Coordinates of C-alpha atoms in Angstrom, one line a residue:
X88 CA 0.0 0.0 0.0
X89 CA 1.4 3.4 -0.9
X90 CA 2.4 5.6 2.0
X91 CA 3.1 9.3 2.2
X92 CA 6.6 10.4 1.2
X93 CA 8.6 13.6 0.8
X94 CA 9.6 12.5 -2.6
X95 CA 6.3 11.9 -4.4
X96 CA 6.6 13.4 -7.9
X97 CA 3.9 16.0 -8.4
X98 CA 3.1 18.1 -11.4
X99 CA 1.4 21.2 -10.0
X100 CA -1.3 23.6 -11.2
X101 CA -3.5 26.1 -9.3
X102 CA -7.2 25.6 -9.3
X103 CA -7.8 29.3 -8.7
X104 CA -5.5 31.6 -10.7
X105 CA -2.3 29.6 -11.3
X106 CA -2.1 26.2 -12.8
X107 CA -3.7 23.2 -11.2
X108 CA -1.5 21.9 -8.2
X109 CA -3.3 18.7 -7.4
X110 CA -2.6 16.4 -10.4
X111 CA -0.1 13.6 -10.0
X112 CA 2.0 11.8 -12.5
X113 CA 0.0 9.3 -14.5
X114 CA 1.1 6.5 -12.2
X115 CA -0.4 8.4 -9.1
X116 CA -3.3 10.1 -10.8
X117 CA -5.8 8.6 -8.4
X118 CA -3.9 9.7 -5.3
X119 CA -4.7 12.9 -3.4
X120 CA -1.8 14.5 -1.7
X121 CA -2.4 16.2 1.7
X122 CA 1.1 16.3 3.1
X123 CA 2.2 19.8 2.1
X124 CA 3.7 20.5 5.6
X125 CA 6.2 17.7 4.9
X126 CA 7.2 18.9 1.4
X127 CA 5.7 20.7 -1.6
X128 CA 6.2 20.1 -5.3
X129 CA 7.9 22.6 -7.4
X130 CA 5.9 25.4 -9.1
X131 CA 6.1 25.3 -12.9
X132 CA 7.7 28.7 -12.8
X133 CA 10.3 27.5 -10.3
X134 CA 11.2 24.5 -12.5
X135 CA 11.5 26.9 -15.5
X136 CA 13.9 29.2 -13.4
X137 CA 16.0 26.2 -12.4
X138 CA 16.1 24.9 -16.0
X139 CA 17.2 28.3 -17.3
X140 CA 19.9 28.5 -14.7
X141 CA 21.2 25.0 -15.6
X142 CA 21.3 26.0 -19.3
X143 CA 22.4 29.6 -19.2
X144 CA 24.1 30.3 -15.8
X145 CA 26.4 27.3 -15.5
X146 CA 29.5 29.4 -14.9
X147 CA 31.2 29.7 -11.6
X148 CA 29.8 32.8 -9.9
X149 CA 33.3 33.8 -8.7
X150 CA 34.8 33.8 -12.2
X151 CA 35.5 37.1 -13.9
X152 CA 34.0 36.3 -17.3
X153 CA 30.6 36.4 -18.9
X154 CA 29.5 33.0 -17.8
X155 CA 30.4 33.7 -14.2
X156 CA 28.9 37.1 -14.3
X157 CA 25.6 35.7 -15.5
X158 CA 25.5 33.2 -12.6
X159 CA 26.4 35.9 -10.1
X160 CA 23.7 38.2 -11.4
X161 CA 21.1 35.4 -11.0
X162 CA 22.2 34.8 -7.4
X163 CA 22.0 38.5 -6.6
X164 CA 18.5 38.7 -8.1
X165 CA 17.4 35.7 -6.0
X166 CA 18.9 37.2 -2.9
X167 CA 16.7 40.3 -3.5
X168 CA 13.6 38.2 -3.9
X169 CA 14.1 36.1 -0.8
X170 CA 14.8 39.3 1.2
X171 CA 11.6 40.9 -0.1
X172 CA 9.6 37.9 0.9
X173 CA 10.6 38.2 4.6
X174 CA 10.8 42.0 4.7
X175 CA 14.6 42.2 5.0
X176 CA 17.5 43.5 3.0
X177 CA 19.4 41.5 0.4
X178 CA 22.7 41.8 2.4
X179 CA 20.9 40.0 5.3
X180 CA 20.3 36.8 3.4
X181 CA 22.8 33.9 3.5
X182 CA 22.1 30.9 1.3
X183 CA 22.5 27.5 2.9
X184 CA 21.9 23.9 1.9
X185 CA 18.6 23.9 3.9
X186 CA 16.9 24.6 7.2
X187 CA 18.9 22.1 9.1
X188 CA 22.2 23.8 8.2
X189 CA 20.7 27.3 8.9
X190 CA 19.5 26.2 12.4
X191 CA 22.9 24.6 13.2
X192 CA 24.6 27.8 12.2
X193 CA 22.5 29.9 14.5
X194 CA 22.9 27.7 17.6
X195 CA 26.6 27.3 17.2
X196 CA 27.1 31.0 16.5
X197 CA 25.2 31.9 19.7
X198 CA 27.4 29.6 21.8
X199 CA 30.7 30.9 20.2
X200 CA 29.6 34.5 20.6
X201 CA 28.9 34.1 24.3
X202 CA 32.2 32.3 24.8
X203 CA 34.2 35.1 23.1
X204 CA 32.3 37.8 25.0
X205 CA 32.8 36.1 28.3
X206 CA 36.5 35.7 27.7
X207 CA 36.7 39.4 26.8
X208 CA 34.8 40.3 30.0
X209 CA 37.1 38.2 32.1
X210 CA 40.1 39.9 30.7
X211 CA 38.6 43.3 31.1
X212 CA 36.3 44.3 34.0
X213 CA 35.5 40.9 35.4
X214 CA 32.5 38.6 35.2
X215 CA 29.4 39.9 33.6
X216 CA 26.6 40.0 36.2
X217 CA 27.0 36.4 37.4
X218 CA 27.3 34.7 34.0
X219 CA 28.6 31.7 35.8
X220 CA 31.2 29.2 34.7
X221 CA 31.4 30.6 31.2
X222 CA 28.7 28.1 30.0
X223 CA 26.1 29.8 27.7
X224 CA 22.4 29.1 28.3
X225 CA 20.0 28.4 25.4
X226 CA 16.2 28.5 25.6
X227 CA 14.0 26.6 23.2
X228 CA 10.4 25.3 23.3
X229 CA 9.8 21.6 23.8
X230 CA 8.1 21.3 20.3
X231 CA 11.0 22.5 18.1
X232 CA 12.0 20.7 15.0
X233 CA 14.8 18.2 15.4
X234 CA 17.3 20.5 13.6
X235 CA 17.0 22.8 16.6
X236 CA 16.2 20.3 19.4
X237 CA 19.0 17.8 18.6
X238 CA 21.6 20.6 18.1
X239 CA 20.7 22.0 21.6
X240 CA 20.8 18.5 23.1
X241 CA 24.2 17.8 21.6
X242 CA 25.6 21.1 22.8
X243 CA 24.3 20.3 26.3
X244 CA 25.7 16.7 26.2
X245 CA 29.1 17.9 25.2
X246 CA 29.2 20.5 28.0
X247 CA 29.1 23.5 25.6
X248 CA 25.8 24.9 26.7
X249 CA 23.0 24.6 29.3
X250 CA 19.6 24.2 27.7
X251 CA 16.1 24.9 29.0
X252 CA 13.2 23.2 27.1
X253 CA 10.2 25.4 27.9
X254 CA 7.0 23.4 27.7
X255 CA 4.2 24.8 25.5
X256 CA 0.9 25.4 27.2
X257 CA -1.3 22.4 27.3
X258 CA -4.3 24.7 26.7
X259 CA -3.0 26.9 23.9
X260 CA -0.2 24.7 22.6
X261 CA 1.9 27.9 22.4
X262 CA 5.3 28.8 24.0
X263 CA 3.9 31.4 26.3
X264 CA 5.8 34.7 26.6
X265 CA 5.9 34.7 30.4
X266 CA 7.2 31.1 30.5
X267 CA 10.0 32.0 28.1
X268 CA 11.0 35.1 30.1
X269 CA 10.9 33.2 33.4
X270 CA 13.5 30.8 32.0
X271 CA 16.0 33.6 31.2
X272 CA 19.3 33.6 33.2
X273 CA 22.2 36.0 33.3
X274 CA 24.1 33.6 30.9
X275 CA 21.2 33.2 28.4
X276 CA 22.7 33.7 25.0
X277 CA 19.9 32.6 22.6
X278 CA 16.1 32.0 22.5
X279 CA 14.9 29.9 19.6
X280 CA 11.2 29.3 19.1
X281 CA 9.6 28.2 15.9
X282 CA 7.2 30.6 14.2
X283 CA 4.6 27.9 13.5
X284 CA 4.4 24.3 14.6
X285 CA 4.6 21.7 11.8
X286 CA 2.0 19.3 13.5
X287 CA -0.5 21.4 15.3
X288 CA -0.2 24.5 13.0
X289 CA -0.1 26.7 16.1
X290 CA 1.5 30.1 15.5
X291 CA 3.9 31.2 18.3
X292 CA 4.0 34.7 19.8
X293 CA 7.4 35.6 18.4
X294 CA 6.8 39.3 18.2
X295 CA 5.8 39.5 21.9
X296 CA 8.7 37.4 23.0
X297 CA 11.1 39.6 21.0
X298 CA 9.7 42.8 22.5
X299 CA 10.2 41.5 26.1
X300 CA 13.7 40.2 25.4
X301 CA 14.8 43.4 23.9
X302 CA 13.8 45.2 27.1
X303 CA 16.0 42.7 29.0
X304 CA 18.8 43.4 26.5
X305 CA 18.8 47.1 27.5
X306 CA 20.0 46.2 30.9
X307 CA 23.6 47.4 31.2
X308 CA 25.1 44.4 33.1
X309 CA 24.1 41.5 30.9
X310 CA 25.1 39.8 27.7
X311 CA 22.8 40.2 24.8
X312 CA 20.2 37.5 24.2
X313 CA 20.0 36.6 20.5
X314 CA 16.6 35.8 19.0
X315 CA 15.9 33.2 16.4
X316 CA 12.8 31.7 14.8
X317 CA 12.6 28.8 12.4
X318 CA 10.0 30.0 9.9
X319 CA 9.9 26.8 7.8
X320 CA 6.2 26.2 8.2
X321 CA 5.0 29.8 8.1
X322 CA 6.5 31.0 4.8
X323 CA 4.1 30.9 1.9
X324 CA 1.2 30.5 4.3
X325 CA 1.1 33.6 6.4
X326 CA 2.8 37.0 6.3
X327 CA 6.3 37.0 7.7
X328 CA 8.1 40.2 8.3
X329 CA 11.4 40.1 10.1
X330 CA 11.2 43.8 11.1
X331 CA 7.8 43.3 12.7
X332 CA 8.8 40.1 14.4
X333 CA 12.0 41.7 15.8
X334 CA 14.2 38.6 15.3
X335 CA 18.0 38.5 14.8
X336 CA 17.8 35.3 12.8
X337 CA 15.1 33.6 10.7
X338 CA 15.3 30.3 9.0
X339 CA 14.0 29.9 5.4
X340 CA 13.3 26.4 4.0
X341 CA 12.6 26.2 0.2
X342 CA 10.8 22.9 -0.1
X343 CA 8.0 24.1 2.2
X344 CA 6.9 26.8 -0.2
X345 CA 7.2 25.1 -3.6
X346 CA 10.9 25.8 -4.0
X347 CA 13.7 23.2 -4.3
X348 CA 15.4 21.6 -1.3
X349 CA 17.7 24.6 -0.4
X350 CA 17.5 27.1 2.3
X351 CA 18.6 30.5 3.5
X352 CA 19.2 32.3 6.8
X353 CA 18.1 35.9 7.5
X354 CA 20.6 37.6 9.8
X355 CA 20.0 41.2 10.8
X356 CA 23.3 42.7 9.8
X357 CA 25.5 39.6 9.6
X358 CA 28.8 40.1 11.3
X359 CA 28.0 43.7 12.3
X360 CA 24.7 44.1 14.3
X361 CA 24.3 40.4 14.7
X362 CA 27.1 37.8 15.1
X363 CA 27.5 35.0 12.6
X364 CA 30.4 32.6 12.8
X365 CA 30.9 30.1 9.9
X366 CA 30.9 26.3 10.4
X367 CA 32.6 25.7 7.1
X368 CA 35.8 27.2 5.8
X369 CA 36.7 27.5 2.1
X370 CA 36.7 29.8 -0.8
X371 CA 35.0 32.8 0.8
X372 CA 31.6 32.6 -0.9
X373 CA 28.6 34.2 0.9
X374 CA 31.0 36.7 2.5
X375 CA 32.9 33.8 4.2
X376 CA 29.8 33.1 6.3
X377 CA 28.9 30.0 4.2
X378 CA 31.8 29.2 1.8
X379 CA 31.4 26.7 -1.1
X380 CA 30.7 27.3 -4.8
X381 CA 27.1 28.5 -4.9
X382 CA 24.4 26.1 -6.2
X383 CA 23.1 28.6 -8.8
X384 CA 20.1 26.6 -10.2
X385 CA 18.7 25.8 -6.8
X386 CA 19.2 29.4 -5.6
X387 CA 17.4 30.6 -8.8
X388 CA 14.5 28.3 -7.9
X389 CA 14.4 29.6 -4.4
X390 CA 14.4 33.2 -5.6
X391 CA 11.5 32.5 -8.1
X392 CA 9.5 30.7 -5.4
X393 CA 10.0 33.7 -3.0
X394 CA 8.9 36.1 -5.8
X395 CA 5.7 34.1 -6.2
X396 CA 5.0 34.2 -2.4
X397 CA 5.6 38.0 -2.3
X398 CA 3.2 38.5 -5.1
X399 CA 0.5 36.0 -4.3
X400 CA 0.5 35.4 -0.6
X401 CA -3.0 36.7 0.2
X402 CA -4.4 34.5 -2.6
X403 CA -2.5 31.5 -1.3
X404 CA -3.6 32.0 2.3
X405 CA -7.2 32.7 1.5
X406 CA -7.5 29.6 -0.7
X407 CA -5.9 27.2 1.8
X408 CA -8.0 28.6 4.6
X409 CA -11.2 28.0 2.7
X410 CA -10.2 24.5 1.8
X411 CA -9.2 23.7 5.3
X412 CA -12.5 24.9 6.7
X413 CA -14.3 22.8 4.1
X414 CA -12.2 19.8 5.1
X415 CA -13.1 20.2 8.8
X416 CA -16.8 20.7 8.0
X417 CA -16.9 17.5 5.9
X418 CA -15.0 15.5 8.6
X419 CA -17.4 16.7 11.2
X420 CA -20.4 15.9 9.0
X421 CA -19.2 12.3 8.3
X422 CA -17.7 11.3 11.7
X423 CA -19.7 13.4 14.1
X424 CA -18.7 12.8 17.7
X425 CA -15.9 10.4 16.6
X426 CA -13.8 13.3 15.3
X427 CA -11.3 15.2 17.5
X428 CA -9.3 18.2 16.1
X429 CA -5.8 18.4 17.5
X430 CA -5.2 21.7 15.8
X431 CA -7.9 23.7 17.7
X432 CA -6.7 25.6 20.7
X433 CA -8.4 28.5 22.5
X434 CA -6.7 31.8 21.9
X435 CA -4.2 30.5 19.4
X436 CA -3.9 31.3 15.7
X437 CA -3.4 28.4 13.4
X438 CA -1.8 28.0 10.0
X439 CA -4.4 28.3 7.2
X440 CA -3.6 24.9 5.7
X441 CA -3.1 22.6 8.7
X442 CA -5.7 20.1 10.1
X443 CA -4.5 17.7 12.7
X444 CA -7.3 15.3 13.7
X445 CA -8.0 12.0 15.2
X446 CA -10.9 9.6 14.4
X447 CA -11.7 8.1 17.8
X448 CA -12.0 4.4 18.4
X449 CA -10.0 1.2 19.0
X450 CA -8.0 0.0 16.0
X451 CA -8.0 3.4 14.3
X452 CA -4.4 4.4 15.0
X453 CA -3.2 7.0 12.5
X454 CA -0.7 4.7 10.8
X455 CA -3.2 2.0 10.4
X456 CA -5.8 4.2 8.8
X457 CA -3.3 5.7 6.4
X458 CA -1.9 2.3 5.4
X459 CA -5.4 1.2 4.4
X460 CA -6.5 4.3 2.6
X461 CA -6.8 3.9 -1.2
X462 CA -6.3 7.6 -2.2
X463 CA -5.1 9.7 0.7
X464 CA -1.4 10.5 1.0
X465 CA -0.8 12.2 4.3
X466 CA 1.2 11.6 7.5
X467 CA 0.7 11.0 11.2
X468 CA 3.2 13.8 12.1
X469 CA 6.5 15.3 11.1
X470 CA 8.2 13.4 8.2
X471 CA 11.5 13.5 10.2
X472 CA 9.9 11.3 12.8
X473 CA 8.5 8.7 10.4
X474 CA 11.0 6.1 11.5
X475 CA 10.1 6.4 15.2
X476 CA 7.6 3.5 15.2
X477 CA 4.0 3.9 16.0
X478 CA 4.4 5.9 19.2
X479 CA 2.0 8.9 19.7
X480 CA 3.6 12.3 18.7
X481 CA 5.4 14.0 21.5
X482 CA 4.3 17.3 20.0
X483 CA 0.7 16.4 20.5
X484 CA 1.3 14.9 24.0
X485 CA 3.1 18.1 24.9
X486 CA 0.2 20.2 23.6
X487 CA -2.3 18.5 25.9
X488 CA -3.7 15.8 23.6
X489 CA -4.5 12.6 25.5
X490 CA -2.3 9.6 24.5
X491 CA -5.2 7.6 23.2
X492 CA -6.3 10.5 21.0
X493 CA -2.7 11.3 19.8
X494 CA -2.3 7.6 18.8
X495 CA -5.1 8.0 16.2
X496 CA -3.8 11.4 14.9
X497 CA -3.6 12.2 11.2
X498 CA -2.0 15.4 9.9
X499 CA -3.8 16.7 6.8
X500 CA -2.1 19.7 5.3
X501 CA -3.6 21.2 2.1
X502 CA -1.8 23.1 -0.6
X503 CA -2.3 25.9 -3.1
X504 CA -4.1 23.6 -5.6
X505 CA -6.2 21.4 -3.3
X506 CA -9.8 21.5 -4.3
X507 CA -13.2 20.8 -2.7
X508 CA -13.4 17.8 -4.9
X509 CA -10.1 16.5 -3.4
X510 CA -11.6 17.0 0.1
X511 CA -14.7 15.1 -0.8
X512 CA -12.7 12.2 -2.2
X513 CA -10.4 12.1 0.9
X514 CA -13.2 12.2 3.4
X515 CA -15.0 9.4 1.5
X516 CA -11.7 7.4 1.5
X517 CA -11.4 7.9 5.2
X518 CA -15.0 6.9 5.8
X519 CA -14.6 3.7 3.8
X520 CA -11.3 2.9 5.5
X521 CA -12.7 3.4 9.0
X522 CA -15.7 1.3 8.2
X523 CA -13.4 -1.5 6.9
X524 CA -11.2 -1.4 10.0
X525 CA -14.2 -1.4 12.4
X526 CA -15.8 -4.3 10.6
X527 CA -12.6 -6.3 10.8
X528 CA -12.6 -6.0 14.6
X529 CA -16.1 -7.5 14.9

């Protein structure tokens, strides 16, 4: 039986103003994809930009001839487009291989920056307001992506940092501002909280966290706390503006908004206002912050996808919101009291495309339902946890979802081209699958 995968080939098209985004290759034409939080297919215009770069901008961007100049110009244009998408400046964008590298770069930079500052303070006027033992302190939420969580855990394991994992509220599923501020210590060097959660769709109060932390940073006798958000799930779905948020760093992940598998990091004044220390050393590309010959075709694709987001975001957001609401209405109509939505939290804003739900009943575990569906391609949670067996999602458990409900969870995430007809087919597929599983238990 086919299962959801990040690598399902999709040919996309918009049902509203762009081309239709829900048709599969001929082999998968009867399948309906609702796993857009895991990965998105490439927009036709993105594929075209990549193809043109492969054909016309194959030169080394560092070379002083026409072929190199063409590649360099294409990279510069993409940098402008990515910056415009997040409300920043082109010089604040550093291209990376993906979100994982960007997140690693931020956490390692924060630790190194604290270490250097502490050493300078020791050699100068003494210890900085009780920043004890020269061990930096990092604060993250307990629902972060593994590319933040595991980096923090590794730093802690190796004695390079202390880490506080702040629990999200079991009522709102948010990392609450007061809980984050309460965790701050004199030696806190970084706060990293995702902008939106990939499983519940909950949008975190990043702007309010940043406002409070900036007040703390004005205190004379403390090291500056750096602020980072992983915006992987938010970009292309809701408005993201780095100036309004107030972050020092923001992670950009292409394959979540119809771009190729490449990423970028926004840094507010890299190396000047905001520290950035490279993890790689080489030929000096990306102003030495991320050396290595640039991947021009993928950068071109990222730039084109960012351009589409900047131009069409309100349309994308409105369409996904309407489709998600229709999906939830149909699920309620078919399953009545057996449906439980794990993406509904009082007082919390939710991504316009994310519906996490459980169909209640014995033998209706999420993995079992999905493996018996004929048409639906979705997931039970984050794709990076797909090899963790059939245990309930720790994200849902942390967000206050009971274990027996979390075990039955399905994450349905719709895309730009998902239609009402797709929803009808998926809900019918789920109805038939649940009926089949229930009859098998009798």
